[in-house]
mmCIF file of C-alpha atoms in Angstrom:
data_model
loop_
_atom_site.group_PDB
_atom_site.id
_atom_site.type_symbol
_atom_site.label_atom_id
_atom_site.label_comp_id
_atom_site.label_asym_id
_atom_site.label_seq_id
_atom_site.Cartn_x
_atom_site.Cartn_y
_atom_site.Cartn_z
ATOM 1 C CA MET A 1 2.861 -63.613 49.310
ATOM 2 C CA SER A 2 2.197 -64.352 52.754
ATOM 3 C CA HIS A 3 -1.313 -63.481 54.599
ATOM 4 C CA SER A 4 0.833 -61.215 56.928
ATOM 5 C CA THR A 5 2.639 -59.196 53.987
ATOM 6 C CA ALA A 6 -0.386 -58.527 52.207
ATOM 7 C CA PHE A 7 -2.234 -57.043 54.943
ATOM 8 C CA LEU A 8 0.909 -54.822 55.687
ATOM 9 C CA ALA A 9 0.820 -53.600 52.392
ATOM 10 C CA ARG A 10 -2.942 -52.811 52.364
ATOM 11 C CA HIS A 11 -2.405 -51.023 55.456
ATOM 12 C CA ALA A 12 0.356 -48.919 54.383
ATOM 13 C CA ARG A 13 -1.938 -47.851 51.262
ATOM 14 C CA THR A 14 -4.609 -47.068 53.399
ATOM 15 C CA ILE A 15 -2.296 -44.880 55.536
ATOM 16 C CA ARG A 16 -1.405 -42.855 52.576
ATOM 17 C CA SER A 17 -4.682 -42.308 51.268
ATOM 18 C CA VAL A 18 -5.541 -41.009 54.677
ATOM 19 C CA ALA A 19 -2.594 -38.759 54.556
ATOM 20 C CA ALA A 20 -3.515 -37.610 51.034
ATOM 21 C CA GLY A 21 -6.976 -36.843 52.111
ATOM 22 C CA LEU A 22 -5.757 -34.507 55.258
ATOM 23 C CA THR A 23 -3.204 -32.778 52.776
ATOM 24 C CA VAL A 24 -6.449 -31.918 50.477
ATOM 25 C CA VAL A 25 -8.619 -30.994 53.460
ATOM 26 C CA ALA A 26 -5.327 -28.768 54.779
ATOM 27 C CA ALA A 27 -5.342 -27.166 51.410
ATOM 28 C CA GLY A 28 -9.070 -26.646 51.119
ATOM 29 C CA LEU A 29 -8.831 -25.107 54.643
ATOM 30 C CA THR A 30 -5.847 -22.696 53.340
ATOM 31 C CA LEU A 31 -7.664 -21.630 50.355
ATOM 32 C CA THR A 32 -10.892 -20.718 52.377
ATOM 33 C CA ALA A 33 -8.719 -18.588 55.046
ATOM 34 C CA CYS A 34 -7.259 -16.724 52.017
ATOM 35 C CA GLY A 35 -10.740 -16.292 50.656
ATOM 36 C CA ASP A 36 -11.566 -14.746 53.850
ATOM 37 C CA ASN A 37 -8.585 -12.665 53.958
ATOM 38 C CA ASP A 38 -9.277 -11.395 50.792
ATOM 39 C CA GLY A 39 -12.838 -10.704 51.231
ATOM 40 C CA THR A 40 -11.652 -8.671 54.566
ATOM 41 C CA GLY A 41 -9.376 -7.109 52.073
ATOM 42 C CA ALA A 42 -12.307 -6.156 49.898
ATOM 43 C CA LYS A 43 -14.060 -5.050 52.553
ATOM 44 C CA SER A 44 -11.610 -2.826 53.678
ATOM 45 C CA SER A 45 -11.158 -1.690 50.152
ATOM 46 C CA GLY A 46 -14.819 -0.864 49.991
ATOM 47 C CA GLN A 47 -14.666 1.220 53.365
ATOM 48 C CA ALA A 48 -11.657 2.994 51.943
ATOM 49 C CA GLN A 49 -13.773 3.768 48.655
ATOM 50 C CA SER A 50 -16.359 4.733 50.812
ATOM 51 C CA SER A 51 -14.368 7.004 52.888
ATOM 52 C CA ALA A 52 -12.652 8.405 49.662
ATOM 53 C CA THR A 53 -15.880 9.177 48.120
ATOM 54 C CA ALA A 54 -17.157 11.085 50.959
ATOM 55 C CA GLN A 55 -14.207 13.118 51.630
ATOM 56 C CA ALA A 56 -14.503 14.016 47.706
ATOM 57 C CA ASP A 57 -18.178 14.954 48.029
ATOM 58 C CA GLN A 58 -17.189 17.067 50.952
ATOM 59 C CA GLY A 59 -14.260 18.509 49.208
ATOM 60 C CA GLY A 60 -16.589 19.006 46.015
ATOM 61 C CA ALA A 61 -19.238 20.793 48.206
ATOM 62 C CA ASP A 62 -16.220 23.054 49.640
ATOM 63 C CA ALA A 63 -14.744 23.948 46.258
ATOM 64 C CA GLY A 64 -18.404 24.440 45.129
ATOM 65 C CA ALA A 65 -19.284 26.687 47.753
ATOM 66 C CA ARG A 66 -15.711 28.534 47.195
ATOM 67 C CA GLY A 67 -16.907 29.100 43.384
ATOM 68 C CA GLU A 68 -20.454 30.226 44.334
ATOM 69 C CA GLY A 69 -19.089 32.601 46.769
ATOM 70 C CA GLY A 70 -17.169 34.398 44.163
ATOM 71 C CA SER A 71 -14.039 32.901 42.444
ATOM 72 C CA ASP A 72 -13.152 35.453 40.111
ATOM 73 C CA ASN A 73 -11.067 33.404 37.988
ATOM 74 C CA GLY A 74 -13.684 30.076 37.993
ATOM 75 C CA THR A 75 -10.446 27.673 39.222
ATOM 76 C CA GLY A 76 -12.510 25.504 40.936
ATOM 77 C CA GLY A 77 -14.711 24.689 37.702
ATOM 78 C CA ASP A 78 -12.861 25.752 34.782
ATOM 79 C CA ASN A 79 -9.498 24.243 35.407
ATOM 80 C CA GLY A 80 -10.983 21.100 37.375
ATOM 81 C CA THR A 81 -8.218 21.339 39.771
ATOM 82 C CA GLY A 82 -11.210 20.978 42.840
ATOM 83 C CA GLY A 83 -12.453 18.107 40.987
ATOM 84 C CA ALA A 84 -8.759 16.150 41.071
ATOM 85 C CA LYS A 85 -8.624 16.960 44.667
ATOM 86 C CA GLY A 86 -12.238 16.852 46.078
ATOM 87 C CA GLY A 87 -15.009 16.361 43.625
ATOM 88 C CA ALA A 88 -15.445 17.449 40.005
ATOM 89 C CA GLN A 89 -18.815 17.940 40.311
ATOM 90 C CA GLY A 90 -19.012 20.403 43.372
ATOM 91 C CA SER A 91 -16.162 22.312 42.080
ATOM 92 C CA GLY A 92 -17.209 22.641 38.524
ATOM 93 C CA THR A 93 -20.576 24.042 39.421
ATOM 94 C CA GLY A 94 -19.313 26.825 41.685
ATOM 95 C CA GLY A 95 -16.846 28.053 38.908
ATOM 96 C CA ALA A 96 -19.158 27.666 35.989
ATOM 97 C CA GLN A 97 -21.838 29.445 37.477
ATOM 98 C CA ASP A 98 -19.897 32.102 38.645
ATOM 99 C CA THR A 99 -18.197 32.330 35.128
ATOM 100 C CA GLU A 100 -21.945 32.310 33.205
ATOM 101 C CA GLU A 101 -23.178 34.999 35.688
ATOM 102 C CA LYS A 102 -20.098 37.270 34.943
ATOM 103 C CA ALA A 103 -20.356 36.579 30.979
ATOM 104 C CA GLY A 104 -24.196 37.384 31.334
ATOM 105 C CA LYS A 105 -23.714 40.509 32.785
ATOM 106 C CA ASN A 106 -20.652 41.593 30.539
ATOM 107 C CA GLY A 107 -22.836 40.464 27.649
ATOM 108 C CA GLY A 108 -25.600 42.725 28.544
ATOM 109 C CA VAL A 109 -23.585 45.877 29.087
ATOM 110 C CA ALA A 110 -21.644 45.280 25.519
ATOM 111 C CA GLU A 111 -25.081 45.154 23.967
ATOM 112 C CA GLN A 112 -26.148 47.998 25.634
ATOM 113 C CA ASN A 113 -23.187 49.986 24.749
ATOM 114 C CA SER A 114 -23.513 48.824 21.165
ATOM 115 C CA GLY A 115 -26.999 49.962 21.074
ATOM 116 C CA GLY A 116 -26.114 53.436 22.439
ATOM 117 C CA SER A 117 -23.029 53.630 19.995
ATOM 118 C CA GLY A 118 -25.465 52.749 17.054
ATOM 119 C CA SER A 119 -28.251 55.180 18.137
ATOM 120 C CA GLU A 120 -25.616 58.100 18.507
ATOM 121 C CA ALA A 121 -23.990 57.559 15.221
ATOM 122 C CA ALA A 122 -27.504 57.628 13.533
ATOM 123 C CA GLN A 123 -28.060 60.906 15.157
ATOM 124 C CA GLU A 124 -24.922 62.338 14.499
ATOM 125 C CA ILE A 125 -25.878 62.802 10.456
ATOM 126 C CA GLY A 126 -27.980 66.176 10.613
ATOM 127 C CA ALA A 127 -29.278 68.437 7.617
ATOM 128 C CA CYS A 128 -27.009 70.042 5.306
ATOM 129 C CA ASP A 129 -26.065 73.704 5.765
ATOM 130 C CA VAL A 130 -26.439 75.580 2.350
ATOM 131 C CA ASN A 131 -23.688 77.880 3.805
ATOM 132 C CA LYS A 132 -21.553 74.816 3.575
ATOM 133 C CA ALA A 133 -22.401 73.507 -0.039
ATOM 134 C CA ALA A 134 -21.724 74.557 -3.380
ATOM 135 C CA VAL A 135 -25.294 75.357 -5.052
ATOM 136 C CA SER A 136 -25.761 75.811 -9.165
ATOM 137 C CA VAL A 137 -28.547 76.297 -11.439
ATOM 138 C CA ALA A 138 -28.235 75.011 -14.882
ATOM 139 C CA SER A 139 -30.271 75.305 -18.189
ATOM 140 C CA VAL A 140 -31.081 71.999 -19.967
ATOM 141 C CA LYS A 141 -32.273 71.393 -23.222
ATOM 142 C CA GLN A 142 -35.016 68.591 -22.384
ATOM 143 C CA PRO A 143 -37.583 68.770 -21.198
ATOM 144 C CA VAL A 144 -38.364 72.207 -22.036
ATOM 145 C CA ASN A 145 -38.635 74.817 -19.430
ATOM 146 C CA HIS A 146 -36.789 73.145 -17.062
ATOM 147 C CA LEU A 147 -33.731 74.124 -14.711
ATOM 148 C CA LEU A 148 -31.466 71.570 -13.134
ATOM 149 C CA LEU A 149 -30.585 72.706 -9.396
ATOM 150 C CA LYS A 150 -27.498 71.035 -8.097
ATOM 151 C CA PHE A 151 -26.242 70.875 -4.260
ATOM 152 C CA THR A 152 -22.895 69.603 -3.364
ATOM 153 C CA ASN A 153 -21.601 68.796 -0.001
ATOM 154 C CA ARG A 154 -18.843 70.992 1.177
ATOM 155 C CA ALA A 155 -19.324 70.676 5.097
ATOM 156 C CA GLY A 156 -16.341 67.803 5.456
ATOM 157 C CA VAL A 157 -19.148 65.340 6.895
ATOM 158 C CA ASP A 158 -21.998 63.487 6.132
ATOM 159 C CA CYS A 159 -25.366 65.231 5.715
ATOM 160 C CA ASN A 160 -28.877 64.952 4.774
ATOM 161 C CA VAL A 161 -30.943 67.197 2.370
ATOM 162 C CA PRO A 162 -34.272 66.967 3.576
ATOM 163 C CA TYR A 163 -37.371 66.674 1.432
ATOM 164 C CA TYR A 164 -37.551 69.209 -1.317
ATOM 165 C CA PRO A 165 -35.711 72.762 -1.676
ATOM 166 C CA VAL A 166 -37.671 75.596 -0.811
ATOM 167 C CA LEU A 167 -37.436 78.472 -4.035
ATOM 168 C CA ARG A 168 -38.167 81.916 -4.071
ATOM 169 C CA PHE A 169 -38.029 83.440 -7.456
ATOM 170 C CA GLY A 170 -36.861 87.357 -7.641
ATOM 171 C CA ASP A 171 -39.041 88.966 -5.167
ATOM 172 C CA GLY A 172 -41.858 86.601 -5.011
ATOM 173 C CA GLN A 173 -43.210 85.894 -1.637
ATOM 174 C CA SER A 174 -44.514 82.455 -2.276
ATOM 175 C CA ALA A 175 -42.527 79.401 -2.298
ATOM 176 C CA THR A 176 -42.485 77.337 -5.421
ATOM 177 C CA PRO A 177 -44.903 74.075 -4.809
ATOM 178 C CA ALA A 178 -43.142 70.643 -4.790
ATOM 179 C CA ILE A 179 -44.302 67.668 -6.955
ATOM 180 C CA GLU A 180 -45.334 65.036 -4.365
ATOM 181 C CA ASP A 181 -45.079 62.060 -7.130
ATOM 182 C CA SER A 182 -41.357 62.789 -7.425
ATOM 183 C CA LYS A 183 -40.823 61.951 -3.470
ATOM 184 C CA PRO A 184 -38.004 59.138 -2.811
ATOM 185 C CA GLN A 185 -38.199 56.445 -0.704
ATOM 186 C CA ALA A 186 -35.646 57.776 1.833
ATOM 187 C CA VAL A 187 -33.963 61.020 2.657
ATOM 188 C CA VAL A 188 -30.895 61.674 0.458
ATOM 189 C CA THR A 189 -27.576 61.268 2.701
ATOM 190 C CA LEU A 190 -24.566 63.138 1.025
ATOM 191 C CA ALA A 191 -20.909 62.195 1.740
ATOM 192 C CA PRO A 192 -18.412 65.109 1.499
ATOM 193 C CA GLY A 193 -18.540 65.933 -2.145
ATOM 194 C CA GLU A 194 -21.288 64.411 -3.005
ATOM 195 C CA SER A 195 -24.593 66.164 -4.886
ATOM 196 C CA ALA A 196 -28.211 66.194 -4.886
ATOM 197 C CA TYR A 197 -30.262 67.101 -7.657
ATOM 198 C CA ALA A 198 -33.705 68.719 -8.084
ATOM 199 C CA GLY A 199 -35.495 69.340 -11.313
ATOM 200 C CA ILE A 200 -37.277 72.891 -11.689
ATOM 201 C CA THR A 201 -40.212 73.427 -13.913
ATOM 202 C CA THR A 202 -40.286 77.192 -14.681
ATOM 203 C CA SER A 203 -43.318 77.799 -16.711
ATOM 204 C CA SER A 204 -45.945 75.427 -18.842
ATOM 205 C CA ALA A 205 -45.131 74.475 -21.924
ATOM 206 C CA ASP A 206 -48.452 75.077 -23.669
ATOM 207 C CA GLY A 207 -48.590 78.638 -22.139
ATOM 208 C CA SER A 208 -51.444 77.756 -19.763
ATOM 209 C CA GLY A 209 -49.929 79.711 -16.938
ATOM 210 C CA SER A 210 -50.469 82.992 -15.570
ATOM 211 C CA GLY A 211 -48.767 85.657 -14.199
ATOM 212 C CA GLY A 212 -45.352 85.387 -15.782
ATOM 213 C CA THR A 213 -42.223 87.312 -14.966
ATOM 214 C CA GLU A 214 -38.554 87.365 -16.096
ATOM 215 C CA GLU A 215 -36.581 86.485 -13.261
ATOM 216 C CA SER A 216 -32.635 86.753 -12.579
ATOM 217 C CA GLU A 217 -32.275 85.170 -9.295
ATOM 218 C CA LEU A 218 -33.245 82.482 -7.154
ATOM 219 C CA GLU A 219 -33.435 81.847 -3.342
ATOM 220 C CA VAL A 220 -32.457 78.398 -2.060
ATOM 221 C CA PHE A 221 -33.657 77.224 1.302
ATOM 222 C CA LEU A 222 -33.709 73.648 2.956
ATOM 223 C CA LYS A 223 -37.017 72.477 4.022
ATOM 224 C CA GLY A 224 -37.431 73.383 7.579
ATOM 225 C CA TYR A 225 -34.404 76.095 7.959
ATOM 226 C CA ASP A 226 -34.417 79.743 7.871
ATOM 227 C CA TYR A 227 -31.126 80.398 6.299
ATOM 228 C CA SER A 228 -30.518 80.652 2.498
ATOM 229 C CA THR A 229 -28.348 81.074 -0.434
ATOM 230 C CA THR A 230 -28.941 83.085 -3.632
ATOM 231 C CA VAL A 231 -27.827 81.937 -6.912
ATOM 232 C CA ASN A 232 -27.948 83.629 -10.518
ATOM 233 C CA LEU A 233 -30.229 81.829 -12.944
ATOM 234 C CA PRO A 234 -28.821 81.132 -16.400
ATOM 235 C CA SER A 235 -29.010 83.425 -19.462
ATOM 236 C CA GLY A 236 -29.401 86.333 -17.497
ATOM 237 C CA GLY A 237 -32.958 85.515 -16.710
ATOM 238 C CA VAL A 238 -35.760 82.910 -16.858
ATOM 239 C CA TYR A 239 -39.538 83.246 -17.351
ATOM 240 C CA VAL A 240 -41.544 82.003 -14.460
ATOM 241 C CA ASP A 241 -45.158 81.769 -14.306
ATOM 242 C CA SER A 242 -47.878 79.801 -11.868
ATOM 243 C CA SER A 243 -46.925 76.578 -13.364
ATOM 244 C CA SER A 244 -43.485 76.722 -11.748
ATOM 245 C CA LYS A 245 -43.049 73.897 -9.632
ATOM 246 C CA VAL A 246 -39.939 71.687 -8.155
ATOM 247 C CA THR A 247 -39.133 67.708 -7.509
ATOM 248 C CA TYR A 248 -37.752 66.205 -4.078
ATOM 249 C CA TRP A 249 -33.998 65.765 -3.948
ATOM 250 C CA GLN A 250 -32.639 63.115 -6.141
ATOM 251 C CA THR A 251 -29.756 61.355 -6.217
ATOM 252 C CA SER A 252 -29.128 61.981 -9.601
ATOM 253 C CA ALA A 253 -29.773 64.211 -12.569
ATOM 254 C CA SER A 254 -31.610 62.061 -14.916
ATOM 255 C CA ASP A 255 -33.860 61.463 -11.908
ATOM 256 C CA ALA A 256 -34.631 65.062 -11.250
ATOM 257 C CA LEU A 257 -35.453 65.731 -14.706
ATOM 258 C CA THR A 258 -38.229 62.781 -14.914
ATOM 259 C CA TRP A 259 -40.737 65.253 -14.000
#
């Protein structure tokens, strides 16, 4: 190859290298420009996001204010509509707070009503009426010198038999004393048709009592009440002396005859 030909070949390679270098540089500049545009786009997106956030916050505040102002159905907070359109936090706070306040008020009213109903129900159970009851006296084999007094509720409603029966044999002026050891833990309450019992000691088993008389009738009062009913004593008459006493009302005949 001649000297001229070799020179031209090297010159051509140099030109191609320069052209390739310029292409690389141009490509780099293009990439840089695209990066700047993307950065600008990202900045624009950030600005849009900030703007949307500000609008959402403003919307949430407005929705929250509407909730606090008395939204009856709590749409701003409970359904989340306000959150989707303009800020879940502001919307939810207003509606939820309003709902909680209403629930608290309603709960207080319900509790007061419930307490009042319970008290009224308890007050409805009054004392039994001897004139709306079946009262009877029966003799028993054991213990000796005892009678069993039975009181059955015929009033059609629940009632209480307070303390012990107040008894008067025949024309006696003083009431038969109660046996305090027989006092139950609670007042006996009778549903319609249920019965209460009291055991009556008529006289001492060893004859230590005094002032004994034969009596054929027994007047029965409820403790604290003036009205009474009179029942006939079994066997045409019963011997009664100063040892006579009566138990508190009991729920069973066996308990009444324990003393």
